[in-house]
């Protein structure tokens, strides 16, 4: 049981590490990319951003 618990803890720590890396990576983006992301967020909030479902995106790949 201890090994199972240890594996579960390690898995959760790995996931947390990945999420933190992605989060911190956002702050390392160049100003131009941050501005583009902000524009996309605002357009999405206003309903002016074309969205694609996951199924549609998978067809494009």
PDB file of N, CA and C in Angstrom, residues 15-58:
ATOM      1  N   UNK A  15       2.422  16.105 -12.230  1.00  0.00           N
ATOM      2  CA  UNK A  15       1.377  16.913 -12.869  1.00  0.00           C
ATOM      3  C   UNK A  15       1.443  18.359 -12.400  1.00  0.00           C
ATOM      4  N   UNK A  16       1.652  18.544 -11.124  1.00  0.00           N
ATOM      5  CA  UNK A  16       1.769  19.889 -10.570  1.00  0.00           C
ATOM      6  C   UNK A  16       2.979  20.606 -11.157  1.00  0.00           C
ATOM      7  N   UNK A  17       4.090  19.891 -11.284  1.00  0.00           N
ATOM      8  CA  UNK A  17       5.297  20.462 -11.869  1.00  0.00           C
ATOM      9  C   UNK A  17       5.034  20.921 -13.296  1.00  0.00           C
ATOM     10  N   UNK A  18       4.324  20.107 -14.062  1.00  0.00           N
ATOM     11  CA  UNK A  18       4.011  20.466 -15.447  1.00  0.00           C
ATOM     12  C   UNK A  18       3.124  21.710 -15.497  1.00  0.00           C
ATOM     13  N   UNK A  19       2.117  21.752 -14.634  1.00  0.00           N
ATOM     14  CA  UNK A  19       1.222  22.909 -14.608  1.00  0.00           C
ATOM     15  C   UNK A  19       1.970  24.179 -14.211  1.00  0.00           C
ATOM     16  N   UNK A  20       2.837  24.071 -13.229  1.00  0.00           N
ATOM     17  CA  UNK A  20       3.616  25.236 -12.809  1.00  0.00           C
ATOM     18  C   UNK A  20       4.564  25.699 -13.906  1.00  0.00           C
ATOM     19  N   UNK A  21       5.169  24.760 -14.598  1.00  0.00           N
ATOM     20  CA  UNK A  21       6.062  25.101 -15.698  1.00  0.00           C
ATOM     21  C   UNK A  21       5.306  25.854 -16.784  1.00  0.00           C
ATOM     22  N   UNK A  22       4.112  25.378 -17.129  1.00  0.00           N
ATOM     23  CA  UNK A  22       3.299  26.061 -18.133  1.00  0.00           C
ATOM     24  C   UNK A  22       2.892  27.451 -17.659  1.00  0.00           C
ATOM     25  N   UNK A  23       2.513  27.558 -16.390  1.00  0.00           N
ATOM     26  CA  UNK A  23       2.098  28.839 -15.831  1.00  0.00           C
ATOM     27  C   UNK A  23       3.249  29.838 -15.844  1.00  0.00           C
ATOM     28  N   UNK A  24       4.402  29.405 -15.382  1.00  0.00           N
ATOM     29  CA  UNK A  24       5.566  30.283 -15.340  1.00  0.00           C
ATOM     30  C   UNK A  24       6.015  30.635 -16.755  1.00  0.00           C
ATOM     31  N   UNK A  25       5.890  29.694 -17.670  1.00  0.00           N
ATOM     32  CA  UNK A  25       6.261  29.947 -19.058  1.00  0.00           C
ATOM     33  C   UNK A  25       5.466  31.078 -19.674  1.00  0.00           C
ATOM     34  N   UNK A  26       4.236  31.254 -19.225  1.00  0.00           N
ATOM     35  CA  UNK A  26       3.412  32.347 -19.740  1.00  0.00           C
ATOM     36  C   UNK A  26       4.084  33.692 -19.478  1.00  0.00           C
ATOM     37  N   UNK A  27       4.715  33.836 -18.325  1.00  0.00           N
ATOM     38  CA  UNK A  27       5.344  35.101 -17.973  1.00  0.00           C
ATOM     39  C   UNK A  27       6.641  35.334 -18.739  1.00  0.00           C
ATOM     40  N   UNK A  28       7.169  34.301 -19.347  1.00  0.00           N
ATOM     41  CA  UNK A  28       8.395  34.426 -20.128  1.00  0.00           C
ATOM     42  C   UNK A  28       8.124  34.765 -21.590  1.00  0.00           C
ATOM     43  N   UNK A  29       6.856  34.878 -21.957  1.00  0.00           N
ATOM     44  CA  UNK A  29       6.524  35.198 -23.341  1.00  0.00           C
ATOM     45  C   UNK A  29       6.982  36.611 -23.683  1.00  0.00           C
ATOM     46  N   UNK A  30       7.377  36.813 -24.935  1.00  0.00           N
ATOM     47  CA  UNK A  30       7.720  38.168 -25.367  1.00  0.00           C
ATOM     48  C   UNK A  30       6.481  39.072 -25.292  1.00  0.00           C
ATOM     49  N   UNK A  31       6.676  40.360 -25.097  1.00  0.00           N
ATOM     50  CA  UNK A  31       5.541  41.290 -24.980  1.00  0.00           C
ATOM     51  C   UNK A  31       4.557  41.207 -26.147  1.00  0.00           C
ATOM     52  N   UNK A  32       5.065  41.004 -27.350  1.00  0.00           N
ATOM     53  CA  UNK A  32       4.181  40.930 -28.518  1.00  0.00           C
ATOM     54  C   UNK A  32       3.221  39.747 -28.393  1.00  0.00           C
ATOM     55  N   UNK A  33       3.733  38.589 -27.973  1.00  0.00           N
ATOM     56  CA  UNK A  33       2.882  37.407 -27.825  1.00  0.00           C
ATOM     57  C   UNK A  33       1.875  37.586 -26.696  1.00  0.00           C
ATOM     58  N   UNK A  34       2.283  38.232 -25.608  1.00  0.00           N
ATOM     59  CA  UNK A  34       1.351  38.513 -24.515  1.00  0.00           C
ATOM     60  C   UNK A  34       0.221  39.413 -24.999  1.00  0.00           C
ATOM     61  N   UNK A  35       0.571  40.425 -25.788  1.00  0.00           N
ATOM     62  CA  UNK A  35      -0.438  41.346 -26.313  1.00  0.00           C
ATOM     63  C   UNK A  35      -1.409  40.606 -27.231  1.00  0.00           C
ATOM     64  N   UNK A  36      -0.890  39.710 -28.063  1.00  0.00           N
ATOM     65  CA  UNK A  36      -1.759  38.933 -28.956  1.00  0.00           C
ATOM     66  C   UNK A  36      -2.706  38.042 -28.158  1.00  0.00           C
ATOM     67  N   UNK A  37      -2.205  37.424 -27.107  1.00  0.00           N
ATOM     68  CA  UNK A  37      -3.059  36.597 -26.251  1.00  0.00           C
ATOM     69  C   UNK A  37      -4.143  37.441 -25.591  1.00  0.00           C
ATOM     70  N   UNK A  38      -3.773  38.623 -25.120  1.00  0.00           N
ATOM     71  CA  UNK A  38      -4.747  39.503 -24.482  1.00  0.00           C
ATOM     72  C   UNK A  38      -5.826  39.919 -25.481  1.00  0.00           C
ATOM     73  N   UNK A  39      -5.434  40.200 -26.716  1.00  0.00           N
ATOM     74  CA  UNK A  39      -6.407  40.548 -27.759  1.00  0.00           C
ATOM     75  C   UNK A  39      -7.358  39.385 -28.012  1.00  0.00           C
ATOM     76  N   UNK A  40      -6.830  38.178 -28.062  1.00  0.00           N
ATOM     77  CA  UNK A  40      -7.675  36.997 -28.269  1.00  0.00           C
ATOM     78  C   UNK A  40      -8.646  36.801 -27.107  1.00  0.00           C
ATOM     79  N   UNK A  41      -8.175  37.020 -25.898  1.00  0.00           N
ATOM     80  CA  UNK A  41      -9.042  36.874 -24.721  1.00  0.00           C
ATOM     81  C   UNK A  41     -10.175  37.886 -24.774  1.00  0.00           C
ATOM     82  N   UNK A  42      -9.848  39.120 -25.096  1.00  0.00           N
ATOM     83  CA  UNK A  42     -10.879  40.161 -25.177  1.00  0.00           C
ATOM     84  C   UNK A  42     -11.874  39.849 -26.293  1.00  0.00           C
ATOM     85  N   UNK A  43     -11.386  39.399 -27.433  1.00  0.00           N
ATOM     86  CA  UNK A  43     -12.274  39.046 -28.544  1.00  0.00           C
ATOM     87  C   UNK A  43     -13.188  37.893 -28.150  1.00  0.00           C
ATOM     88  N   UNK A  44     -12.657  36.920 -27.433  1.00  0.00           N
ATOM     89  CA  UNK A  44     -13.465  35.786 -26.971  1.00  0.00           C
ATOM     90  C   UNK A  44     -14.558  36.267 -26.029  1.00  0.00           C
ATOM     91  N   UNK A  45     -14.203  37.128 -25.104  1.00  0.00           N
ATOM     92  CA  UNK A  45     -15.183  37.655 -24.145  1.00  0.00           C
ATOM     93  C   UNK A  45     -16.303  38.418 -24.848  1.00  0.00           C
ATOM     94  N   UNK A  46     -15.960  39.084 -25.937  1.00  0.00           N
ATOM     95  CA  UNK A  46     -16.956  39.861 -26.681  1.00  0.00           C
ATOM     96  C   UNK A  46     -17.701  39.009 -27.705  1.00  0.00           C
ATOM     97  N   UNK A  47     -17.335  37.738 -27.804  1.00  0.00           N
ATOM     98  CA  UNK A  47     -17.989  36.845 -28.757  1.00  0.00           C
ATOM     99  C   UNK A  47     -17.548  37.063 -30.192  1.00  0.00           C
ATOM    100  N   UNK A  48     -16.397  37.677 -30.367  1.00  0.00           N
ATOM    101  CA  UNK A  48     -15.901  37.992 -31.707  1.00  0.00           C
ATOM    102  C   UNK A  48     -14.776  37.065 -32.163  1.00  0.00           C
ATOM    103  N   UNK A  49     -14.460  36.087 -31.348  1.00  0.00           N
ATOM    104  CA  UNK A  49     -13.381  35.164 -31.690  1.00  0.00           C
ATOM    105  C   UNK A  49     -13.985  33.875 -32.209  1.00  0.00           C
ATOM    106  N   UNK A  50     -13.542  33.465 -33.365  1.00  0.00           N
ATOM    107  CA  UNK A  50     -14.032  32.206 -33.919  1.00  0.00           C
ATOM    108  C   UNK A  50     -13.420  31.061 -33.122  1.00  0.00           C
ATOM    109  N   UNK A  51     -14.277  30.198 -32.600  1.00  0.00           N
ATOM    110  CA  UNK A  51     -13.787  29.057 -31.831  1.00  0.00           C
ATOM    111  C   UNK A  51     -13.994  27.774 -32.621  1.00  0.00           C
ATOM    112  N   UNK A  52     -13.169  26.808 -32.327  1.00  0.00           N
ATOM    113  CA  UNK A  52     -13.223  25.518 -33.001  1.00  0.00           C
ATOM    114  C   UNK A  52     -13.367  24.452 -31.925  1.00  0.00           C
ATOM    115  N   UNK A  53     -14.267  23.513 -32.147  1.00  0.00           N
ATOM    116  CA  UNK A  53     -14.425  22.430 -31.181  1.00  0.00           C
ATOM    117  C   UNK A  53     -13.234  21.487 -31.275  1.00  0.00           C
ATOM    118  N   UNK A  54     -13.057  20.686 -30.261  1.00  0.00           N
ATOM    119  CA  UNK A  54     -11.967  19.720 -30.252  1.00  0.00           C
ATOM    120  C   UNK A  54     -12.094  18.758 -31.423  1.00  0.00           C
ATOM    121  N   UNK A  55     -13.306  18.346 -31.710  1.00  0.00           N
ATOM    122  CA  UNK A  55     -13.534  17.423 -32.826  1.00  0.00           C
ATOM    123  C   UNK A  55     -13.122  18.065 -34.152  1.00  0.00           C
ATOM    124  N   UNK A  56     -13.455  19.344 -34.326  1.00  0.00           N
ATOM    125  CA  UNK A  56     -13.068  20.044 -35.557  1.00  0.00           C
ATOM    126  C   UNK A  56     -11.553  20.191 -35.650  1.00  0.00           C
ATOM    127  N   UNK A  57     -10.925  20.477 -34.527  1.00  0.00           N
ATOM    128  CA  UNK A  57      -9.470  20.629 -34.510  1.00  0.00           C
ATOM    129  C   UNK A  57      -8.778  19.316 -34.856  1.00  0.00           C
ATOM    130  N   UNK A  58      -9.308  18.215 -34.350  1.00  0.00           N
ATOM    131  CA  UNK A  58      -8.711  16.912 -34.643  1.00  0.00           C
ATOM    132  C   UNK A  58      -8.811  16.583 -36.126  1.00  0.00           C
TER     133      UNK A  58
END
